[in-house]
Amino acid sequence: IRGLVYEVDLASDRLTMHGVDKVVGGGPVEPLVSLDNWSNRVHPEDRERLHAAIYANRAKGTDYELNYRVFHNDGSVLHVWHHGTYVKDANGRPVQALGVIKDVTADVKLRSELERAELALRESQQILATVSESSPVHLAMFDLDRRCVFVNRPLAGSSLDQVIGKRLDDMMPPELVASSVRNFLEVVDTGSDADVTDRIQFPGIEPRYYRML
């Protein structure tokens, strides 16, 4: 785990950290003997928020968690997760601060990549919907269970709501179900077009002929 633990004597405000090199790297490290020393490594945009969290919870002696950025020895920016707690005396006053600071840069980057991928997917779906709705080509998409997940209006017409979720098997003439399922599985397994044209029956409209891609 790339993280460190620390303790602060609140009477002297002296800070002791263990495992600093696991977060900010090895090599020359400024002695971390006070909160100000650690703050120098915190990204300027995050320092005020860190100080506010520490002092607000120190006054009450309550636990806290927050994420912020720090500088690695090589100059790169890391994302860390900080959890702090307090030891109190017999009168309930905080006398010592304890905490863990963990490098979560990889998690933040992964989450950012997933968010970008989801955004790109939504944009692609929107483009597909826009293009397909205005296209004279009849389009329908089915999931691996052969249920219709998308069909454009030029194909389904007013029966659009009746088609979504309906299985391909239920829209085929009975005599063509077996061959249609076989063609579907071939396309899924090979990723190639099915060299066949079959009839498909959407509710309320005349049978259509389709090519499976």
Short mmCIF file of C-alpha atoms in Angstrom, two decimals:
data_model
loop_
_atom_site.label_atom_id
_atom_site.label_comp_id
_atom_site.label_asym_id
_atom_site.label_seq_id
_atom_site.Cartn_x
_atom_site.Cartn_y
_atom_site.Cartn_z
CA ILE A 1 0.00 0.00 0.00
CA ARG A 2 1.37 3.42 -0.95
CA GLY A 3 0.56 5.29 2.21
CA LEU A 4 1.89 6.81 5.40
CA VAL A 5 0.77 7.15 9.01
CA TYR A 6 1.27 10.16 11.23
CA GLU A 7 0.77 11.48 14.73
CA VAL A 8 0.69 15.03 16.03
CA ASP A 9 1.27 16.10 19.63
CA LEU A 10 -1.30 18.89 19.82
CA ALA A 11 0.43 20.62 22.77
CA SER A 12 3.62 21.23 20.75
CA ASP A 13 2.08 20.79 17.28
CA ARG A 14 4.98 18.46 16.50
CA LEU A 15 4.27 16.15 13.56
CA THR A 16 5.78 12.67 13.16
CA MET A 17 5.27 10.73 9.91
CA HIS A 18 6.18 7.17 8.99
CA GLY A 19 6.36 5.96 5.38
CA VAL A 20 6.65 9.38 3.74
CA ASP A 21 8.79 7.89 0.95
CA LYS A 22 5.91 5.55 0.01
CA VAL A 23 3.82 8.56 -0.94
CA VAL A 24 6.16 11.33 -2.07
CA GLY A 25 9.14 9.18 -3.08
CA GLY A 26 12.65 8.67 -1.81
CA GLY A 27 15.60 11.02 -1.98
CA PRO A 28 15.92 14.34 -0.15
CA VAL A 29 12.83 14.97 1.93
CA GLU A 30 12.17 18.12 3.92
CA PRO A 31 11.82 17.22 7.62
CA LEU A 32 8.11 16.96 8.30
CA VAL A 33 7.92 18.24 11.85
CA SER A 34 4.79 20.40 11.61
CA LEU A 35 1.58 20.77 9.66
CA ASP A 36 3.15 23.66 7.74
CA ASN A 37 5.89 21.34 6.47
CA TRP A 38 3.33 18.91 5.08
CA SER A 39 1.24 21.77 3.72
CA ASN A 40 4.17 22.82 1.55
CA ARG A 41 3.70 19.56 -0.35
CA VAL A 42 -0.05 20.07 -0.78
CA HIS A 43 -1.30 21.58 -4.02
CA PRO A 44 -1.93 25.32 -3.46
CA GLU A 45 -5.56 24.99 -4.57
CA ASP A 46 -6.20 22.35 -1.88
CA ARG A 47 -4.33 23.80 1.12
CA GLU A 48 -7.10 25.99 2.47
CA ARG A 49 -9.59 23.12 2.29
CA LEU A 50 -7.16 20.80 4.12
CA HIS A 51 -6.49 23.35 6.87
CA ALA A 52 -10.20 24.03 7.32
CA ALA A 53 -10.96 20.31 7.72
CA ILE A 54 -8.11 19.73 10.17
CA TYR A 55 -8.80 22.68 12.46
CA ALA A 56 -12.58 22.39 12.37
CA ASN A 57 -12.41 18.75 13.45
CA ARG A 58 -9.57 19.34 15.92
CA ALA A 59 -11.78 21.79 17.81
CA LYS A 60 -14.47 19.10 18.16
CA GLY A 61 -12.19 16.08 18.28
CA THR A 62 -14.12 14.40 15.47
CA ASP A 63 -12.86 12.11 12.71
CA TYR A 64 -12.63 13.37 9.15
CA GLU A 65 -11.83 12.23 5.61
CA LEU A 66 -10.93 14.18 2.50
CA ASN A 67 -9.13 13.88 -0.80
CA TYR A 68 -6.56 16.35 -2.07
CA ARG A 69 -3.43 16.65 -4.19
CA VAL A 70 0.23 16.62 -3.15
CA PHE A 71 3.54 16.99 -4.99
CA HIS A 72 5.83 14.00 -5.44
CA ASN A 73 9.61 14.52 -5.19
CA ASP A 74 9.82 14.22 -8.97
CA GLY A 75 7.41 17.15 -9.39
CA SER A 76 4.39 15.10 -10.43
CA VAL A 77 1.00 15.61 -8.79
CA LEU A 78 -0.53 12.78 -6.73
CA HIS A 79 -4.05 12.34 -5.41
CA VAL A 80 -4.25 11.23 -1.78
CA TRP A 81 -6.98 10.11 0.62
CA HIS A 82 -6.55 11.44 4.16
CA HIS A 83 -8.29 10.01 7.23
CA GLY A 84 -7.73 11.70 10.59
CA THR A 85 -8.83 10.96 14.14
CA TYR A 86 -8.08 12.31 17.64
CA VAL A 87 -7.08 10.92 21.01
CA LYS A 88 -8.75 12.76 23.91
CA ASP A 89 -7.85 13.26 27.54
CA ALA A 90 -10.10 12.48 30.51
CA ASN A 91 -11.92 15.76 29.98
CA GLY A 92 -12.70 14.96 26.33
CA ARG A 93 -10.17 17.42 24.93
CA PRO A 94 -8.12 16.30 21.90
CA VAL A 95 -4.46 15.84 22.86
CA GLN A 96 -3.12 13.83 19.95
CA ALA A 97 -3.99 13.55 16.26
CA LEU A 98 -3.53 10.29 14.37
CA GLY A 99 -4.06 9.65 10.69
CA VAL A 100 -3.43 7.79 7.47
CA ILE A 101 -2.63 9.34 4.08
CA LYS A 102 -2.89 6.98 1.11
CA ASP A 103 -1.90 7.49 -2.53
CA VAL A 104 -5.07 6.98 -4.60
CA THR A 105 -3.77 8.44 -7.87
CA ALA A 106 -4.37 5.21 -9.80
CA ASP A 107 -7.98 5.04 -8.57
CA VAL A 108 -8.63 8.67 -9.54
CA LYS A 109 -7.16 8.16 -13.01
CA LEU A 110 -9.20 4.99 -13.54
CA ARG A 111 -12.40 6.73 -12.45
CA SER A 112 -11.62 9.63 -14.79
CA GLU A 113 -11.01 7.25 -17.70
CA LEU A 114 -14.29 5.44 -16.99
CA GLU A 115 -16.16 8.75 -16.88
CA ARG A 116 -14.63 9.78 -20.22
CA ALA A 117 -15.51 6.40 -21.73
CA GLU A 118 -19.10 6.67 -20.48
CA LEU A 119 -19.39 10.18 -21.90
CA ALA A 120 -18.00 9.03 -25.25
CA LEU A 121 -20.47 6.13 -25.25
CA ARG A 122 -23.42 8.44 -24.54
CA GLU A 123 -22.30 10.80 -27.29
CA SER A 124 -21.93 7.88 -29.73
CA GLN A 125 -25.38 6.60 -28.81
CA GLN A 126 -26.83 10.06 -29.34
CA ILE A 127 -25.17 10.34 -32.74
CA LEU A 128 -26.41 6.87 -33.66
CA ALA A 129 -29.94 7.72 -32.59
CA THR A 130 -29.90 11.01 -34.49
CA VAL A 131 -28.48 9.50 -37.67
CA SER A 132 -30.61 6.39 -37.58
CA GLU A 133 -33.85 8.30 -36.99
CA SER A 134 -33.25 10.37 -40.11
CA SER A 135 -31.82 7.52 -42.18
CA PRO A 136 -33.95 5.82 -44.84
CA VAL A 137 -32.15 2.58 -43.89
CA HIS A 138 -34.09 0.35 -41.49
CA LEU A 139 -32.00 -0.45 -38.42
CA ALA A 140 -32.53 -2.74 -35.44
CA MET A 141 -30.11 -3.91 -32.71
CA PHE A 142 -30.41 -7.01 -30.52
CA ASP A 143 -28.54 -8.08 -27.37
CA LEU A 144 -26.97 -11.52 -26.88
CA ASP A 145 -30.31 -12.84 -25.64
CA ARG A 146 -31.76 -11.78 -29.01
CA ARG A 147 -33.92 -9.08 -27.43
CA CYS A 148 -34.37 -5.86 -29.37
CA VAL A 149 -32.57 -2.97 -27.65
CA PHE A 150 -32.84 -0.42 -30.44
CA VAL A 151 -34.92 0.06 -33.57
CA ASN A 152 -35.27 3.22 -35.61
CA ARG A 153 -38.66 4.69 -36.38
CA PRO A 154 -38.42 4.25 -40.16
CA LEU A 155 -38.42 0.50 -39.50
CA ALA A 156 -40.78 0.14 -36.54
CA GLY A 157 -43.09 3.08 -37.23
CA SER A 158 -45.80 3.48 -34.61
CA SER A 159 -45.01 0.05 -33.16
CA LEU A 160 -41.68 1.25 -31.72
CA ASP A 161 -42.69 0.73 -28.07
CA GLN A 162 -43.97 -2.75 -28.83
CA VAL A 163 -40.70 -3.81 -30.42
CA ILE A 164 -38.16 -2.81 -27.74
CA GLY A 165 -37.54 -5.80 -25.48
CA LYS A 166 -39.17 -8.25 -27.87
CA ARG A 167 -37.13 -11.29 -28.86
CA LEU A 168 -36.06 -11.83 -32.43
CA ASP A 169 -37.52 -15.35 -32.26
CA ASP A 170 -40.99 -13.87 -31.65
CA MET A 171 -40.78 -11.64 -34.70
CA MET A 172 -39.86 -14.40 -37.14
CA PRO A 173 -42.23 -16.64 -39.07
CA PRO A 174 -42.29 -19.99 -37.22
CA GLU A 175 -40.63 -21.82 -40.11
CA LEU A 176 -37.65 -19.41 -40.03
CA VAL A 177 -36.95 -19.26 -36.28
CA ALA A 178 -34.38 -22.08 -36.23
CA SER A 179 -32.38 -20.74 -39.17
CA SER A 180 -32.58 -17.18 -37.84
CA VAL A 181 -31.22 -18.20 -34.44
CA ARG A 182 -28.44 -20.13 -36.17
CA ASN A 183 -27.54 -17.09 -38.27
CA PHE A 184 -27.61 -14.85 -35.18
CA LEU A 185 -25.22 -17.11 -33.27
CA GLU A 186 -22.90 -17.29 -36.27
CA VAL A 187 -22.66 -13.50 -36.41
CA VAL A 188 -21.97 -13.34 -32.63
CA ASP A 189 -19.32 -16.06 -32.77
CA THR A 190 -17.49 -14.92 -35.92
CA GLY A 191 -18.21 -11.21 -36.04
CA SER A 192 -18.93 -11.55 -39.75
CA ASP A 193 -22.12 -10.81 -41.70
CA ALA A 194 -24.63 -13.61 -42.12
CA ASP A 195 -24.85 -14.37 -45.83
CA VAL A 196 -28.62 -14.69 -45.72
CA THR A 197 -31.74 -12.54 -45.93
CA ASP A 198 -34.74 -13.43 -43.74
CA ARG A 199 -38.19 -12.04 -43.09
CA ILE A 200 -39.00 -10.25 -39.85
CA GLN A 201 -42.47 -9.23 -38.67
CA PHE A 202 -42.84 -6.08 -36.58
CA PRO A 203 -46.23 -5.57 -34.89
CA GLY A 204 -48.74 -3.73 -37.02
CA ILE A 205 -46.71 -3.51 -40.22
CA GLU A 206 -46.05 -5.77 -43.17
CA PRO A 207 -43.17 -8.27 -43.01
CA ARG A 208 -39.72 -6.89 -43.75
CA TYR A 209 -36.61 -8.54 -45.12
CA TYR A 210 -33.37 -7.98 -43.26
CA ARG A 211 -29.66 -8.77 -43.43
CA MET A 212 -27.91 -9.72 -40.19
CA LEU A 213 -24.66 -7.83 -39.47
#
